[in-house]
Short mmCIF file of C-alpha atoms in Angstrom, two decimals:
data_model
loop_
_atom_site.label_atom_id
_atom_site.label_comp_id
_atom_site.label_asym_id
_atom_site.label_seq_id
_atom_site.Cartn_x
_atom_site.Cartn_y
_atom_site.Cartn_z
CA UNK A 1 -10.09 25.27 -6.16
CA UNK A 2 -9.28 24.59 -2.50
CA UNK A 3 -5.66 23.32 -1.82
CA UNK A 4 -4.24 22.52 1.57
CA UNK A 5 -0.50 23.69 2.42
CA UNK A 6 1.37 22.26 5.32
CA UNK A 7 4.41 23.91 6.71
CA UNK A 8 6.74 23.26 9.79
CA UNK A 9 6.20 25.47 12.86
CA UNK A 10 8.87 26.29 15.32
CA UNK A 11 7.17 27.95 18.47
CA UNK A 12 8.98 29.12 21.47
CA UNK A 13 8.54 27.36 24.75
CA UNK A 14 6.07 30.14 25.67
CA UNK A 15 4.23 29.53 22.66
CA UNK A 16 4.32 25.92 23.10
CA UNK A 17 2.46 26.22 26.42
CA UNK A 18 -0.28 28.56 24.59
CA UNK A 19 -0.52 25.93 22.10
CA UNK A 20 -0.87 23.28 24.62
CA UNK A 21 -3.59 25.40 26.21
CA UNK A 22 -5.58 25.52 23.02
CA UNK A 23 -5.33 21.88 22.49
CA UNK A 24 -6.61 21.17 25.88
CA UNK A 25 -9.38 23.65 25.79
CA UNK A 26 -10.56 22.47 22.37
CA UNK A 27 -10.56 18.96 23.38
CA UNK A 28 -12.42 19.79 26.35
CA UNK A 29 -15.34 21.51 24.35
CA UNK A 30 -15.30 18.70 21.77
CA UNK A 31 -15.84 16.21 24.52
CA UNK A 32 -18.33 18.43 26.42
CA UNK A 33 -20.32 18.90 23.06
CA UNK A 34 -20.29 15.17 22.47
CA UNK A 35 -21.44 14.49 26.12
CA UNK A 36 -24.36 16.83 26.00
CA UNK A 37 -25.59 15.54 22.51
CA UNK A 38 -25.53 12.02 23.75
CA UNK A 39 -27.07 12.91 26.91
CA UNK A 40 -30.10 15.04 25.24
CA UNK A 41 -30.55 11.96 22.70
CA UNK A 42 -30.55 9.21 25.33
CA UNK A 43 -32.51 11.12 28.05
CA UNK A 44 -34.99 13.61 26.33
CA UNK A 45 -35.12 11.90 22.82
CA UNK A 46 -33.91 15.01 21.09
CA UNK A 47 -30.93 15.72 18.66
CA UNK A 48 -29.12 18.77 19.46
CA UNK A 49 -27.90 20.75 16.38
CA UNK A 50 -24.41 22.47 15.95
CA UNK A 51 -25.91 25.90 16.75
CA UNK A 52 -27.87 24.48 19.80
CA UNK A 53 -24.50 23.68 21.33
CA UNK A 54 -22.78 26.71 20.23
CA UNK A 55 -25.40 28.89 22.02
CA UNK A 56 -24.60 27.22 25.21
CA UNK A 57 -20.94 28.26 24.84
CA UNK A 58 -21.07 31.54 26.50
CA UNK A 59 -22.57 30.09 29.62
CA UNK A 60 -19.85 27.20 29.63
CA UNK A 61 -17.13 29.98 29.46
CA UNK A 62 -18.90 31.87 32.17
CA UNK A 63 -18.74 28.72 34.47
CA UNK A 64 -15.34 27.89 33.23
CA UNK A 65 -13.34 31.17 33.05
CA UNK A 66 -10.20 29.40 31.74
CA UNK A 67 -11.88 28.59 28.56
CA UNK A 68 -11.75 32.61 27.75
CA UNK A 69 -7.90 32.47 27.70
CA UNK A 70 -8.01 30.92 24.19
CA UNK A 71 -9.28 31.83 20.76
CA UNK A 72 -13.07 31.91 20.91
CA UNK A 73 -13.47 30.76 17.22
CA UNK A 74 -11.20 27.74 17.93
CA UNK A 75 -13.54 26.49 20.45
CA UNK A 76 -16.48 26.88 18.11
CA UNK A 77 -14.55 24.96 15.47
CA UNK A 78 -14.26 21.96 17.77
CA UNK A 79 -18.04 21.76 17.68
CA UNK A 80 -17.93 21.99 13.84
CA UNK A 81 -15.46 19.14 13.90
CA UNK A 82 -17.82 16.97 16.04
CA UNK A 83 -20.53 17.47 13.67
CA UNK A 84 -18.56 16.65 10.89
CA UNK A 85 -17.50 13.43 12.61
CA UNK A 86 -21.07 12.63 12.97
CA UNK A 87 -21.70 13.29 9.38
CA UNK A 88 -19.01 10.86 8.15
CA UNK A 89 -20.49 8.37 10.61
CA UNK A 90 -24.14 8.67 9.27
CA UNK A 91 -22.86 8.50 5.73
CA UNK A 92 -20.72 5.31 6.43
CA UNK A 93 -17.28 6.94 5.92
CA UNK A 94 -16.26 6.53 9.53
CA UNK A 95 -16.96 4.97 13.03
CA UNK A 96 -19.13 6.85 15.52
CA UNK A 97 -17.40 9.87 17.05
CA UNK A 98 -15.63 8.95 20.55
CA UNK A 99 -14.23 11.14 23.22
CA UNK A 100 -10.87 12.76 22.44
CA UNK A 101 -7.97 11.40 24.74
CA UNK A 102 -5.49 13.81 26.31
CA UNK A 103 -2.47 11.60 25.08
CA UNK A 104 -3.60 11.12 21.64
CA UNK A 105 -0.56 10.74 19.40
CA UNK A 106 -1.55 13.69 17.12
CA UNK A 107 -3.58 16.62 18.30
CA UNK A 108 -4.79 19.87 16.49
CA UNK A 109 -7.05 22.95 16.69
CA UNK A 110 -8.28 25.06 13.90
CA UNK A 111 -8.32 28.92 13.58
CA UNK A 112 -10.89 29.69 10.85
CA UNK A 113 -9.88 33.31 10.40
CA UNK A 114 -8.17 36.39 12.08
CA UNK A 115 -4.55 34.88 11.29
CA UNK A 116 -1.79 36.36 9.35
CA UNK A 117 0.68 34.78 6.98
CA UNK A 118 3.94 36.70 6.39
CA UNK A 119 6.24 35.02 3.97
CA UNK A 120 8.88 37.67 4.16
CA UNK A 121 9.31 37.33 7.70
CA UNK A 122 8.71 33.65 7.98
CA UNK A 123 5.93 33.89 10.46
CA UNK A 124 2.36 33.28 11.04
CA UNK A 125 0.38 35.40 13.54
CA UNK A 126 -2.19 33.36 15.48
CA UNK A 127 -4.76 34.85 17.82
CA UNK A 128 -3.96 34.64 21.39
CA UNK A 129 -0.58 33.02 20.52
CA UNK A 130 1.28 35.60 18.61
CA UNK A 131 3.84 35.56 15.59
CA UNK A 132 5.28 31.83 15.28
CA UNK A 133 8.25 31.23 13.17
CA UNK A 134 7.32 29.18 10.04
CA UNK A 135 9.36 27.16 7.53
CA UNK A 136 7.72 28.31 4.15
CA UNK A 137 9.22 25.87 1.66
CA UNK A 138 6.80 27.29 -0.85
CA UNK A 139 4.46 30.06 -1.22
CA UNK A 140 0.87 30.27 -2.58
CA UNK A 141 -1.42 32.65 -4.23
CA UNK A 142 -5.17 32.77 -3.22
CA UNK A 143 -7.47 33.50 -0.49
CA UNK A 144 -6.74 31.83 2.88
CA UNK A 145 -9.48 29.97 4.62
CA UNK A 146 -8.90 27.97 7.83
CA UNK A 147 -5.37 27.30 9.53
CA UNK A 148 -4.99 24.30 11.69
CA UNK A 149 -2.06 23.89 14.15
CA UNK A 150 -1.02 20.27 14.67
CA UNK A 151 1.22 18.63 17.32
CA UNK A 152 2.46 15.21 16.60
CA UNK A 153 3.57 12.44 19.01
CA UNK A 154 7.23 13.25 18.52
CA UNK A 155 6.78 16.93 19.72
CA UNK A 156 6.78 18.46 16.11
CA UNK A 157 4.37 21.16 15.19
CA UNK A 158 2.81 21.97 11.79
CA UNK A 159 0.63 24.52 10.24
CA UNK A 160 -1.99 23.49 7.76
CA UNK A 161 -3.50 26.19 5.63
CA UNK A 162 -6.63 25.92 3.22
CA UNK A 163 -6.31 28.17 0.31
CA UNK A 164 -8.81 29.13 -2.53
CA UNK A 165 -6.60 29.59 -5.47
CA UNK A 166 -9.41 30.65 -7.66
CA UNK A 167 -8.65 27.77 -10.42
CA UNK A 168 -11.19 25.24 -11.69
CA UNK A 169 -9.69 21.82 -12.31
CA UNK A 170 -9.82 20.90 -16.02
CA UNK A 171 -12.31 18.21 -17.19
CA UNK A 172 -10.75 14.92 -17.60
CA UNK A 173 -10.03 13.96 -21.21
CA UNK A 174 -11.17 10.93 -22.94
CA UNK A 175 -8.69 8.06 -22.33
CA UNK A 176 -6.41 7.18 -25.15
CA UNK A 177 -5.94 3.34 -24.97
CA UNK A 178 -2.26 3.16 -26.13
CA UNK A 179 -1.55 5.98 -23.59
CA UNK A 180 -3.36 4.45 -20.52
CA UNK A 181 -1.59 2.09 -18.13
CA UNK A 182 -2.98 -0.40 -15.75
CA UNK A 183 -1.75 -0.73 -12.34
CA UNK A 184 -1.77 -3.67 -10.03
CA UNK A 185 -0.71 -2.98 -6.35
CA UNK A 186 0.98 -5.75 -4.54
CA UNK A 187 3.23 -6.81 -1.61
CA UNK A 188 5.97 -8.60 -3.55
CA UNK A 189 6.21 -5.46 -5.63
CA UNK A 190 4.55 -2.32 -4.84
CA UNK A 191 3.14 -1.89 -8.24
CA UNK A 192 3.27 -3.84 -11.57
CA UNK A 193 2.36 -1.67 -14.68
CA UNK A 194 0.63 -3.01 -17.76
CA UNK A 195 3.70 -1.82 -19.76
CA UNK A 196 5.76 -4.56 -17.89
CA UNK A 197 7.49 -2.15 -15.38
CA UNK A 198 7.72 -3.22 -11.77
CA UNK A 199 8.09 -0.73 -8.88
CA UNK A 200 9.88 -2.32 -5.81
CA UNK A 201 8.27 -2.32 -2.64
CA UNK A 202 10.35 -0.58 -0.17
CA UNK A 203 8.86 -2.21 2.94
CA UNK A 204 10.05 0.77 5.27
CA UNK A 205 8.20 -0.87 8.34
CA UNK A 206 9.57 -4.17 7.79
CA UNK A 207 13.27 -2.90 7.34
CA UNK A 208 12.97 -0.87 10.48
CA UNK A 209 11.26 -3.70 12.48
CA UNK A 210 14.54 -4.84 14.23
CA UNK A 211 15.29 -1.20 15.48
CA UNK A 212 11.80 -0.71 16.43
CA UNK A 213 11.59 -3.87 18.41
CA UNK A 214 14.86 -2.83 20.37
CA UNK A 215 13.35 0.64 21.14
CA UNK A 216 10.07 -0.89 22.23
CA UNK A 217 11.84 -3.42 24.57
CA UNK A 218 13.64 -0.55 26.22
CA UNK A 219 10.51 1.37 26.55
CA UNK A 220 8.89 -1.54 28.36
CA UNK A 221 11.64 -1.53 30.87
CA UNK A 222 11.15 2.00 31.93
CA UNK A 223 9.32 2.86 34.98
CA UNK A 224 5.95 4.69 34.25
CA UNK A 225 5.75 8.27 34.71
CA UNK A 226 9.50 8.63 34.74
CA UNK A 227 11.40 11.13 32.51
CA UNK A 228 13.56 8.26 31.00
CA UNK A 229 10.27 6.49 30.13
CA UNK A 230 9.12 9.69 28.30
CA UNK A 231 12.48 9.84 26.42
CA UNK A 232 12.02 6.35 25.38
CA UNK A 233 8.72 6.83 24.22
CA UNK A 234 9.83 9.71 22.02
CA UNK A 235 12.50 7.46 20.31
CA UNK A 236 9.69 5.02 19.61
CA UNK A 237 7.48 7.82 18.07
CA UNK A 238 10.30 9.20 16.00
CA UNK A 239 11.11 5.76 14.61
CA UNK A 240 7.46 5.39 13.53
CA UNK A 241 7.46 8.96 12.24
CA UNK A 242 10.48 8.37 10.07
CA UNK A 243 8.92 5.28 8.63
CA UNK A 244 5.78 7.23 7.92
CA UNK A 245 7.76 10.24 6.32
CA UNK A 246 9.59 7.88 4.07
CA UNK A 247 6.82 6.01 2.91
CA UNK A 248 4.77 9.27 2.26
CA UNK A 249 7.75 10.84 0.23
CA UNK A 250 8.07 7.27 -1.80
CA UNK A 251 4.00 7.45 -2.56
CA UNK A 252 4.33 11.23 -3.57
CA UNK A 253 7.23 10.54 -6.18
CA UNK A 254 5.55 7.43 -7.52
CA UNK A 255 2.18 8.98 -8.01
CA UNK A 256 3.62 12.12 -9.44
CA UNK A 257 5.45 10.17 -11.91
CA UNK A 258 2.63 7.95 -12.91
CA UNK A 259 0.48 11.02 -13.74
CA UNK A 260 3.19 12.88 -15.50
CA UNK A 261 4.09 9.97 -17.63
CA UNK A 262 0.63 8.74 -18.75
CA UNK A 263 -2.49 10.16 -20.23
CA UNK A 264 -4.85 7.86 -18.11
CA UNK A 265 -4.39 5.39 -15.32
CA UNK A 266 -6.46 2.34 -14.34
CA UNK A 267 -6.57 0.97 -10.92
CA UNK A 268 -8.46 -1.61 -8.96
CA UNK A 269 -10.73 -0.58 -6.17
CA UNK A 270 -9.52 -2.00 -2.96
CA UNK A 271 -11.10 -2.56 0.31
CA UNK A 272 -8.10 -1.83 2.42
CA UNK A 273 -9.83 -1.84 5.66
CA UNK A 274 -11.21 -5.22 4.87
CA UNK A 275 -7.78 -6.58 3.79
CA UNK A 276 -6.07 -5.50 6.96
CA UNK A 277 -8.64 -7.80 9.09
CA UNK A 278 -6.38 -10.84 7.59
CA UNK A 279 -3.85 -11.36 10.37
CA UNK A 280 -1.15 -12.80 8.39
CA UNK A 281 -0.92 -9.90 5.89
CA UNK A 282 -2.23 -6.92 8.12
CA UNK A 283 1.14 -5.55 8.91
CA UNK A 284 2.44 -5.71 5.22
CA UNK A 285 -0.61 -4.22 3.92
CA UNK A 286 -0.53 -1.41 6.42
CA UNK A 287 3.10 -0.83 5.69
CA UNK A 288 2.25 -0.52 1.85
CA UNK A 289 -0.29 2.26 2.42
CA UNK A 290 -2.41 1.62 -0.66
CA UNK A 291 -5.36 3.84 0.37
CA UNK A 292 -3.29 6.82 0.85
CA UNK A 293 -1.58 6.12 -2.48
CA UNK A 294 -4.86 5.75 -4.45
CA UNK A 295 -6.10 9.00 -2.88
CA UNK A 296 -3.05 10.70 -4.05
CA UNK A 297 -3.51 9.46 -7.68
CA UNK A 298 -7.08 10.56 -7.48
CA UNK A 299 -6.32 14.18 -6.73
CA UNK A 300 -3.36 14.49 -8.87
CA UNK A 301 -5.25 13.13 -11.79
CA UNK A 302 -8.09 15.70 -11.18
CA UNK A 303 -5.55 18.59 -11.10
CA UNK A 304 -3.92 17.53 -14.28
CA UNK A 305 -7.14 16.80 -16.08
CA UNK A 306 -6.27 13.19 -16.54
CA UNK A 307 -8.76 10.10 -16.39
CA UNK A 308 -8.50 7.94 -13.40
CA UNK A 309 -10.28 4.71 -14.37
CA UNK A 310 -11.13 2.07 -11.76
CA UNK A 311 -12.53 -1.46 -11.94
CA UNK A 312 -14.34 -3.31 -9.19
CA UNK A 313 -12.36 -5.24 -6.44
CA UNK A 314 -14.22 -8.55 -7.46
CA UNK A 315 -13.17 -8.34 -11.24
CA UNK A 316 -11.18 -11.45 -11.80
CA UNK A 317 -8.12 -9.51 -13.20
CA UNK A 318 -5.66 -12.36 -11.97
CA UNK A 319 -7.55 -15.30 -13.29
CA UNK A 320 -8.46 -14.07 -16.70
CA UNK A 321 -5.99 -14.56 -19.68
CA UNK A 322 -5.25 -11.21 -20.93
CA UNK A 323 -4.71 -12.83 -24.51
CA UNK A 324 -7.74 -14.81 -25.13
CA UNK A 325 -10.07 -14.08 -22.27
CA UNK A 326 -10.06 -17.69 -20.62
CA UNK A 327 -10.93 -17.60 -16.85
CA UNK A 328 -8.80 -19.98 -14.64
CA UNK A 329 -11.23 -20.35 -11.78
CA UNK A 330 -8.73 -22.67 -9.68
CA UNK A 331 -6.01 -20.08 -9.62
CA UNK A 332 -4.79 -19.66 -5.99
CA UNK A 333 -2.86 -16.90 -4.20
CA UNK A 334 0.25 -19.23 -4.25
CA UNK A 335 0.22 -19.31 -8.06
CA UNK A 336 2.63 -16.66 -9.20
CA UNK A 337 2.62 -17.81 -12.76
CA UNK A 338 0.36 -19.80 -14.97
CA UNK A 339 -0.12 -21.03 -18.34
CA UNK A 340 -3.57 -20.52 -20.19
CA UNK A 341 -4.99 -24.04 -21.14
CA UNK A 342 -6.84 -22.51 -23.97
CA UNK A 343 -4.11 -20.31 -25.91
CA UNK A 344 -0.99 -21.64 -24.24
CA UNK A 345 0.27 -18.28 -22.99
CA UNK A 346 2.36 -18.19 -19.91
CA UNK A 347 1.44 -15.37 -17.67
CA UNK A 348 3.10 -13.60 -14.67
CA UNK A 349 0.20 -13.25 -12.34
CA UNK A 350 0.71 -9.68 -11.44
CA UNK A 351 1.49 -8.28 -14.97
CA UNK A 352 -1.51 -10.20 -16.28
CA UNK A 353 -3.62 -8.58 -13.76
CA UNK A 354 -2.31 -5.13 -14.62
CA UNK A 355 -3.07 -5.59 -18.18
CA UNK A 356 -6.60 -6.90 -17.39
CA UNK A 357 -7.19 -3.96 -15.26
CA UNK A 358 -6.30 -1.53 -18.14
CA UNK A 359 -8.52 -3.72 -20.44
CA UNK A 360 -11.41 -4.00 -18.15
CA UNK A 361 -11.41 -0.25 -17.26
CA UNK A 362 -11.23 0.84 -20.82
CA UNK A 363 -14.05 -1.60 -21.77
CA UNK A 364 -16.26 0.05 -19.27
CA UNK A 365 -14.63 3.64 -19.44
CA UNK A 366 -17.92 5.37 -19.11
CA UNK A 367 -18.81 3.54 -15.94
CA UNK A 368 -15.16 3.70 -14.62
CA UNK A 369 -14.48 7.39 -14.97
CA UNK A 370 -16.11 8.12 -11.66
CA UNK A 371 -13.34 9.12 -9.37
CA UNK A 372 -11.52 6.74 -6.93
CA UNK A 373 -13.50 6.50 -3.68
CA UNK A 374 -12.22 9.18 -1.42
CA UNK A 375 -9.80 8.36 1.48
CA UNK A 376 -8.41 10.17 4.17
CA UNK A 377 -4.94 11.47 3.71
CA UNK A 378 -3.97 11.91 7.04
CA UNK A 379 -2.41 14.77 8.87
CA UNK A 380 1.10 13.56 7.72
CA UNK A 381 0.77 14.87 4.13
CA UNK A 382 3.55 17.33 3.26
CA UNK A 383 2.81 18.27 -0.26
CA UNK A 384 -0.46 20.41 -0.74
CA UNK A 385 -3.54 18.53 -1.72
CA UNK A 386 -7.00 19.50 -2.61
CA UNK A 387 -9.43 19.71 0.36
CA UNK A 388 -12.68 17.77 0.65
CA UNK A 389 -15.94 19.82 0.36
CA UNK A 390 -16.66 19.23 3.91
CA UNK A 391 -13.84 21.69 5.04
#
């Protein structure tokens, strides 16, 4: 089973320069390959393969000798990443690849092999960079695959290592109804469980909005290109990073607890990308980070051998009485509670939805046991997570 471990890197100033050089060269090769592929398609009507472009790399390095100063395999990986981006595009998982920007908030390059992890000394030896100090907060056992060096917008550095640990995830057990919990994600509460438990929404972005607005106004007043503007930019970026770290820690703790305490989970599939197009709710939905949370539940259930059941996003979970099955077609988003005209039961909207999500999922368990749609975890993940089969 492939797992990804992420550690904090502490490079020296000289090593930061070498890392920046690798980032720049890998970005250049990525953009060069994208341009060559686009030109060949538009001018000649041919589609260059990954290996067609890799065969052109030696000539490019002869023309631009500074490309020889970085790890050759990292340059090849840039082309590999480009073609993985095209695969995601053609399979409908992402937009078409675009040119990478020099000032992108987060940048990375990959070392596929020839690096050495040293837990005792707390270092990782990277080709053309040397031994870099690492904070190994946990060790691992297995065969190391690729390593990715990441630089964030706040100037922090991370090492992300893919490891084959030799384990096979256990097959999911059949769901036990009285040990299955339905989860309704929302904004007033982050989650309502079919047991009646409510998880408060921490609203990290909203709580930091005033502080963030002050920092952004200060940034807007700074002269472009000045050192003071860069300092102000870093303060804004660090504020955003703190919000992201808090949200991620909350999601990890909640998802781990739900998987640990229940035999099976039932969730509603959500089209988060479509939901954030609602201008009045976009910020709150983005702050909730439902997509990342569902992805955490998916891989943690897989590791634990527990079923993650799902129901379609168009199932009338809120409008259906969980007692008698009556469907209230005229229920609106403003209605937080309603009384069933058929059986007289008064429902809390979100609790009723959570109960129905559980019931719908169990009723169609054979169909619902497919895993939740894979969603990107993002480079901000601190805990280890299984890797997608694409790399």
